[in-house]
Amino acid sequence: MKTRTLRSLAVQLWLPAVVLVVLWFSTANSKSFYFPPFSEVLVALRDGFVEGSLVGDIAFSMRNVLAGLVLATVVGILLGFLIGESRSLRVAAQPFLDYLRATPMVAFIPVIILTFGIGAAPKVFLIFLGAVWPILLNTISGVHGIATAVRESARAYRIPAALRLRKVLLPAALPQIFAGIRISLSVAIVMMIVGEIYGSPHGLGHFILDAGQRFQVKDTWAGTLLIGVIGYLMTLVLLGIERVCLGWYVRRPPRMRRQDRRLAPAARQEDESRFAAV
């Protein structure tokens, strides 16, 4: 098991490691003001944690993005099931959903700042506003795409509505719901940064804006790289949650794996005897 995990990590991380090594050596002698050596960017990142405000900025940004994403997930799944289960409601809501999906949520930033100010609540609302649509649309698609035979079987056995929702509809729609959450995570990070750049005294977006206004190019690069790392780590956490919730979907059940392990020695012996006969 450990060998398999290490092999999987090596497969996933060899290219990022190569890119980091190339960046380190290719920028080592850089004299450009706008493209400083990668080693100096890492030093600026360390100083931001030790002496600067990066720890507080990360806490502020992560608190907002998690609150907005959780709110978007709850609202998107609930509305998605409601609209996906009702054909008349789905047809009536389609023009409204298409309009909002085509409207860039960044356009609402000035209105939200003018209306609610520059505190944490407007940032959470802005993140929610941008992240809810992928989850909502994927949930509608997942619920609407459940096979008719599955629905008819649930009705034939007179399964109660609450049990049918928990045991039939939700598991069937979960793969598409998680796909929507992955998209919403990227959107949430973008909305977080843009909202903090336009109006916030704290956060990673404010850190990057402040460093750029003071011509601290190394700090600007450090903040930008840090956002990418945080987004990658959040994606890994989400993928781990997805594997736990969708174990039946992403891999074979344990019973089948145990059966394969029991049959493996017999299959190898059969192959060896077949080759020996040849």
Tab-separated table of C-alpha atoms in Angstrom:
chain	number	residue	atom	x	y	z
A	1	MET	CA	0.000	0.000	0.000
A	2	LYS	CA	2.792	2.438	0.883
A	3	THR	CA	4.662	1.534	-2.298
A	4	ARG	CA	1.555	2.189	-4.370
A	5	THR	CA	1.012	5.551	-2.648
A	6	LEU	CA	4.625	6.609	-3.199
A	7	ARG	CA	4.430	5.563	-6.844
A	8	SER	CA	1.245	7.586	-7.305
A	9	LEU	CA	2.845	10.665	-5.694
A	10	ALA	CA	5.916	10.289	-7.908
A	11	VAL	CA	3.756	10.126	-11.028
A	12	GLN	CA	1.843	13.253	-9.996
A	13	LEU	CA	4.744	15.354	-8.723
A	14	TRP	CA	7.634	14.699	-11.091
A	15	LEU	CA	6.587	17.377	-13.599
A	16	PRO	CA	6.042	20.143	-10.964
A	17	ALA	CA	9.442	19.236	-9.490
A	18	VAL	CA	11.084	19.563	-12.903
A	19	VAL	CA	9.374	22.939	-13.470
A	20	LEU	CA	10.606	24.228	-10.100
A	21	VAL	CA	14.166	23.128	-10.836
A	22	VAL	CA	14.046	24.777	-14.261
A	23	LEU	CA	12.694	28.006	-12.741
A	24	TRP	CA	15.365	27.969	-10.050
A	25	PHE	CA	18.307	27.651	-12.430
A	26	SER	CA	16.914	29.619	-15.381
A	27	THR	CA	16.216	32.690	-13.219
A	28	ALA	CA	19.274	32.394	-10.973
A	29	ASN	CA	21.175	35.165	-12.793
A	30	SER	CA	18.166	37.288	-13.702
A	31	LYS	CA	18.714	41.053	-13.462
A	32	SER	CA	15.207	41.970	-14.577
A	33	PHE	CA	13.190	44.076	-12.152
A	34	TYR	CA	9.949	42.379	-13.192
A	35	PHE	CA	11.283	38.799	-13.230
A	36	PRO	CA	13.485	38.371	-10.139
A	37	PRO	CA	15.292	35.113	-9.342
A	38	PHE	CA	12.989	32.376	-8.105
A	39	SER	CA	15.125	31.945	-4.989
A	40	GLU	CA	14.489	35.590	-4.021
A	41	VAL	CA	10.745	35.107	-4.542
A	42	LEU	CA	10.852	32.198	-2.094
A	43	VAL	CA	12.767	34.361	0.383
A	44	ALA	CA	10.092	37.054	0.055
A	45	LEU	CA	7.430	34.421	0.645
A	46	ARG	CA	9.197	33.249	3.791
A	47	ASP	CA	9.549	36.832	5.034
A	48	GLY	CA	5.852	37.375	4.401
A	49	PHE	CA	5.040	34.495	6.727
A	50	VAL	CA	7.621	35.314	9.389
A	51	GLU	CA	7.615	39.106	9.435
A	52	GLY	CA	4.676	40.156	7.260
A	53	SER	CA	0.901	39.760	7.326
A	54	LEU	CA	0.567	36.636	5.163
A	55	VAL	CA	-0.729	34.414	7.969
A	56	GLY	CA	-3.579	36.795	8.776
A	57	ASP	CA	-4.302	37.397	5.090
A	58	ILE	CA	-4.512	33.659	4.394
A	59	ALA	CA	-6.827	33.134	7.366
A	60	PHE	CA	-9.099	35.976	6.195
A	61	SER	CA	-9.234	34.699	2.607
A	62	MET	CA	-9.722	31.023	3.497
A	63	ARG	CA	-12.492	31.846	5.962
A	64	ASN	CA	-14.349	33.780	3.277
A	65	VAL	CA	-13.834	31.291	0.473
A	66	LEU	CA	-14.866	28.305	2.601
A	67	ALA	CA	-17.973	30.095	3.890
A	68	GLY	CA	-18.982	31.168	0.385
A	69	LEU	CA	-18.295	27.731	-1.108
A	70	VAL	CA	-20.212	25.869	1.613
A	71	LEU	CA	-23.153	28.235	1.229
A	72	ALA	CA	-23.066	27.820	-2.551
A	73	THR	CA	-22.935	24.027	-2.198
A	74	VAL	CA	-25.937	23.863	0.117
A	75	VAL	CA	-28.066	26.290	-1.888
A	76	GLY	CA	-27.000	24.844	-5.246
A	77	ILE	CA	-27.807	21.247	-4.259
A	78	LEU	CA	-31.157	22.106	-2.672
A	79	LEU	CA	-32.329	24.264	-5.575
A	80	GLY	CA	-30.859	21.788	-8.070
A	81	PHE	CA	-32.910	18.906	-6.661
A	82	LEU	CA	-36.026	21.068	-6.527
A	83	ILE	CA	-35.680	22.235	-10.133
A	84	GLY	CA	-34.399	18.921	-11.462
A	85	GLU	CA	-37.363	16.978	-10.048
A	86	SER	CA	-40.011	19.346	-11.442
A	87	ARG	CA	-40.294	19.565	-15.219
A	88	SER	CA	-42.523	22.662	-15.153
A	89	LEU	CA	-40.169	24.471	-12.777
A	90	ARG	CA	-37.161	23.425	-14.858
A	91	VAL	CA	-38.700	24.813	-18.065
A	92	ALA	CA	-39.729	28.048	-16.325
A	93	ALA	CA	-36.321	28.582	-14.716
A	94	GLN	CA	-34.228	27.794	-17.800
A	95	PRO	CA	-34.167	31.344	-19.315
A	96	PHE	CA	-33.300	32.847	-15.927
A	97	LEU	CA	-30.502	30.316	-15.356
A	98	ASP	CA	-29.104	30.848	-18.868
A	99	TYR	CA	-29.086	34.622	-18.344
A	100	LEU	CA	-27.255	34.445	-15.017
A	101	ARG	CA	-24.803	31.831	-16.312
A	102	ALA	CA	-23.882	34.149	-19.204
A	103	THR	CA	-23.480	37.197	-16.936
A	104	PRO	CA	-19.931	37.632	-15.524
A	105	MET	CA	-20.236	37.769	-11.757
A	106	VAL	CA	-17.277	40.159	-11.581
A	107	ALA	CA	-19.614	42.828	-12.952
A	108	PHE	CA	-21.518	42.775	-9.646
A	109	ILE	CA	-18.462	43.740	-7.576
A	110	PRO	CA	-18.962	47.552	-7.674
A	111	VAL	CA	-22.652	47.179	-6.822
A	112	ILE	CA	-21.942	44.804	-3.939
A	113	ILE	CA	-19.181	47.044	-2.535
A	114	LEU	CA	-21.393	50.146	-2.785
A	115	THR	CA	-24.307	48.312	-1.157
A	116	PHE	CA	-22.659	46.222	1.556
A	117	GLY	CA	-19.267	47.872	2.094
A	118	ILE	CA	-15.824	46.231	2.243
A	119	GLY	CA	-16.192	43.841	5.179
A	120	ALA	CA	-16.146	40.054	5.146
A	121	ALA	CA	-19.874	39.599	4.434
A	122	PRO	CA	-19.732	41.159	0.933
A	123	LYS	CA	-16.756	38.926	0.062
A	124	VAL	CA	-18.649	35.810	1.150
A	125	PHE	CA	-21.706	36.889	-0.823
A	126	LEU	CA	-19.616	37.574	-3.905
A	127	ILE	CA	-17.942	34.162	-3.677
A	128	PHE	CA	-21.342	32.529	-3.197
A	129	LEU	CA	-22.732	34.391	-6.191
A	130	GLY	CA	-19.971	33.148	-8.465
A	131	ALA	CA	-19.727	29.581	-7.138
A	132	VAL	CA	-23.383	28.620	-6.892
A	133	TRP	CA	-24.109	28.321	-10.619
A	134	PRO	CA	-21.829	25.389	-11.561
A	135	ILE	CA	-23.146	23.406	-8.596
A	136	LEU	CA	-26.759	24.314	-9.347
A	137	LEU	CA	-26.564	23.478	-13.054
A	138	ASN	CA	-24.673	20.228	-12.498
A	139	THR	CA	-27.144	19.160	-9.825
A	140	ILE	CA	-30.077	19.849	-12.153
A	141	SER	CA	-28.375	17.876	-14.913
A	142	GLY	CA	-27.516	15.003	-12.562
A	143	VAL	CA	-31.040	14.719	-11.143
A	144	HIS	CA	-32.708	15.107	-14.530
A	145	GLY	CA	-30.376	12.494	-16.070
A	146	ILE	CA	-31.306	9.681	-13.659
A	147	ALA	CA	-32.569	6.715	-15.656
A	148	THR	CA	-36.332	6.329	-15.907
A	149	ALA	CA	-36.053	2.678	-14.927
A	150	VAL	CA	-34.454	3.661	-11.607
A	151	ARG	CA	-37.266	6.105	-10.838
A	152	GLU	CA	-39.959	3.614	-11.792
A	153	SER	CA	-38.368	0.899	-9.667
A	154	ALA	CA	-38.314	3.239	-6.649
A	155	ARG	CA	-42.003	4.051	-7.199
A	156	ALA	CA	-42.906	0.401	-7.728
A	157	TYR	CA	-41.409	-0.536	-4.370
A	158	ARG	CA	-43.175	2.461	-2.780
A	159	ILE	CA	-39.973	3.820	-1.296
A	160	PRO	CA	-40.739	6.902	0.863
A	161	ALA	CA	-39.744	10.260	-0.574
A	162	ALA	CA	-37.053	10.987	2.036
A	163	LEU	CA	-35.492	7.543	1.634
A	164	ARG	CA	-35.676	7.787	-2.155
A	165	LEU	CA	-33.893	11.131	-2.023
A	166	ARG	CA	-31.144	9.830	0.277
A	167	LYS	CA	-30.614	6.388	-1.247
A	168	VAL	CA	-31.535	6.790	-4.934
A	169	LEU	CA	-31.482	10.362	-6.213
A	170	LEU	CA	-28.538	11.759	-4.240
A	171	PRO	CA	-26.098	8.885	-4.980
A	172	ALA	CA	-27.031	8.939	-8.662
A	173	ALA	CA	-26.459	12.695	-8.945
A	174	LEU	CA	-23.358	12.912	-6.722
A	175	PRO	CA	-20.759	12.420	-9.524
A	176	GLN	CA	-22.039	15.461	-11.387
A	177	ILE	CA	-22.505	17.417	-8.166
A	178	PHE	CA	-18.836	16.903	-7.276
A	179	ALA	CA	-17.842	17.915	-10.799
A	180	GLY	CA	-19.737	21.167	-10.254
A	181	ILE	CA	-18.079	21.689	-6.857
A	182	ARG	CA	-14.624	21.303	-8.445
A	183	ILE	CA	-15.491	23.992	-10.987
A	184	SER	CA	-16.963	26.190	-8.254
A	185	LEU	CA	-13.776	25.893	-6.207
A	186	SER	CA	-11.766	27.531	-8.988
A	187	VAL	CA	-14.444	30.188	-9.457
A	188	ALA	CA	-14.543	30.845	-5.700
A	189	ILE	CA	-10.788	31.457	-5.545
A	190	VAL	CA	-10.985	33.869	-8.494
A	191	MET	CA	-13.894	35.754	-6.940
A	192	MET	CA	-12.060	35.869	-3.607
A	193	ILE	CA	-8.975	37.468	-5.146
A	194	VAL	CA	-10.887	39.922	-7.326
A	195	GLY	CA	-13.145	40.978	-4.446
A	196	GLU	CA	-10.168	41.585	-2.165
A	197	ILE	CA	-8.304	43.529	-4.836
A	198	TYR	CA	-11.221	45.877	-5.464
A	199	GLY	CA	-12.077	46.620	-1.873
A	200	SER	CA	-10.637	44.942	1.200
A	201	PRO	CA	-8.143	45.895	3.919
A	202	HIS	CA	-7.139	42.226	4.354
A	203	GLY	CA	-6.677	39.043	2.374
A	204	LEU	CA	-4.371	37.634	-0.293
A	205	GLY	CA	-5.843	39.887	-2.965
A	206	HIS	CA	-5.073	42.938	-0.850
A	207	PHE	CA	-1.561	41.595	-0.185
A	208	ILE	CA	-0.868	41.335	-3.940
A	209	LEU	CA	-2.414	44.736	-4.677
A	210	ASP	CA	-0.482	46.430	-1.892
A	211	ALA	CA	2.802	44.830	-2.990
A	212	GLY	CA	2.204	45.911	-6.591
A	213	GLN	CA	1.405	49.488	-5.606
A	214	ARG	CA	4.651	49.629	-3.599
A	215	PHE	CA	6.594	48.100	-6.525
A	216	GLN	CA	7.519	45.094	-4.384
A	217	VAL	CA	7.710	42.727	-7.336
A	218	LYS	CA	9.081	39.819	-5.314
A	219	ASP	CA	6.187	40.013	-2.859
A	220	THR	CA	3.744	40.243	-5.759
A	221	TRP	CA	5.146	37.076	-7.330
A	222	ALA	CA	5.212	35.363	-3.931
A	223	GLY	CA	1.524	36.115	-3.315
A	224	THR	CA	0.568	34.965	-6.797
A	225	LEU	CA	2.433	31.663	-6.437
A	226	LEU	CA	0.951	31.166	-2.983
A	227	ILE	CA	-2.581	31.465	-4.367
A	228	GLY	CA	-1.812	28.724	-6.885
A	229	VAL	CA	-0.438	26.438	-4.172
A	230	ILE	CA	-3.479	27.034	-1.955
A	231	GLY	CA	-5.839	26.314	-4.849
A	232	TYR	CA	-3.964	23.093	-5.619
A	233	LEU	CA	-4.078	21.934	-1.987
A	234	MET	CA	-7.795	22.707	-1.746
A	235	THR	CA	-8.370	20.686	-4.910
A	236	LEU	CA	-6.488	17.736	-3.406
A	237	VAL	CA	-8.643	17.907	-0.272
A	238	LEU	CA	-11.786	18.022	-2.394
A	239	LEU	CA	-10.627	15.043	-4.450
A	240	GLY	CA	-10.004	13.121	-1.227
A	241	ILE	CA	-13.529	13.895	-0.012
A	242	GLU	CA	-14.850	12.864	-3.413
A	243	ARG	CA	-13.072	9.516	-3.247
A	244	VAL	CA	-14.530	8.877	0.199
A	245	CYS	CA	-18.079	9.811	-0.842
A	246	LEU	CA	-17.888	8.149	-4.278
A	247	GLY	CA	-15.913	5.028	-3.461
A	248	TRP	CA	-18.494	2.957	-5.315
A	249	TYR	CA	-18.049	5.163	-8.376
A	250	VAL	CA	-14.271	5.607	-8.622
A	251	ARG	CA	-13.172	2.121	-7.660
A	252	ARG	CA	-14.464	-1.406	-7.297
A	253	PRO	CA	-16.122	-2.356	-4.005
A	254	PRO	CA	-13.942	-4.104	-1.375
A	255	ARG	CA	-15.810	-7.392	-1.861
A	256	MET	CA	-14.771	-7.540	-5.519
A	257	ARG	CA	-11.166	-6.595	-4.679
A	258	ARG	CA	-10.971	-9.377	-2.062
A	259	GLN	CA	-12.430	-11.805	-4.597
A	260	ASP	CA	-9.806	-10.769	-7.160
A	261	ARG	CA	-7.028	-11.323	-4.623
A	262	ARG	CA	-8.346	-14.816	-3.848
A	263	LEU	CA	-8.595	-15.716	-7.522
A	264	ALA	CA	-5.217	-14.241	-8.468
A	265	PRO	CA	-3.052	-17.255	-7.388
A	266	ALA	CA	-5.325	-19.691	-9.217
A	267	ALA	CA	-5.248	-17.523	-12.336
A	268	ARG	CA	-1.442	-17.354	-12.231
A	269	GLN	CA	-1.183	-21.129	-11.871
A	270	GLU	CA	-3.538	-21.614	-14.803
A	271	ASP	CA	-1.481	-19.251	-16.959
A	272	GLU	CA	1.772	-20.987	-15.967
A	273	SER	CA	0.336	-24.427	-16.806
A	274	ARG	CA	-0.946	-23.132	-20.144
A	275	PHE	CA	2.462	-21.698	-21.080
A	276	ALA	CA	4.197	-24.892	-19.904
A	277	ALA	CA	1.960	-26.943	-22.152
A	278	VAL	CA	2.822	-24.748	-25.120
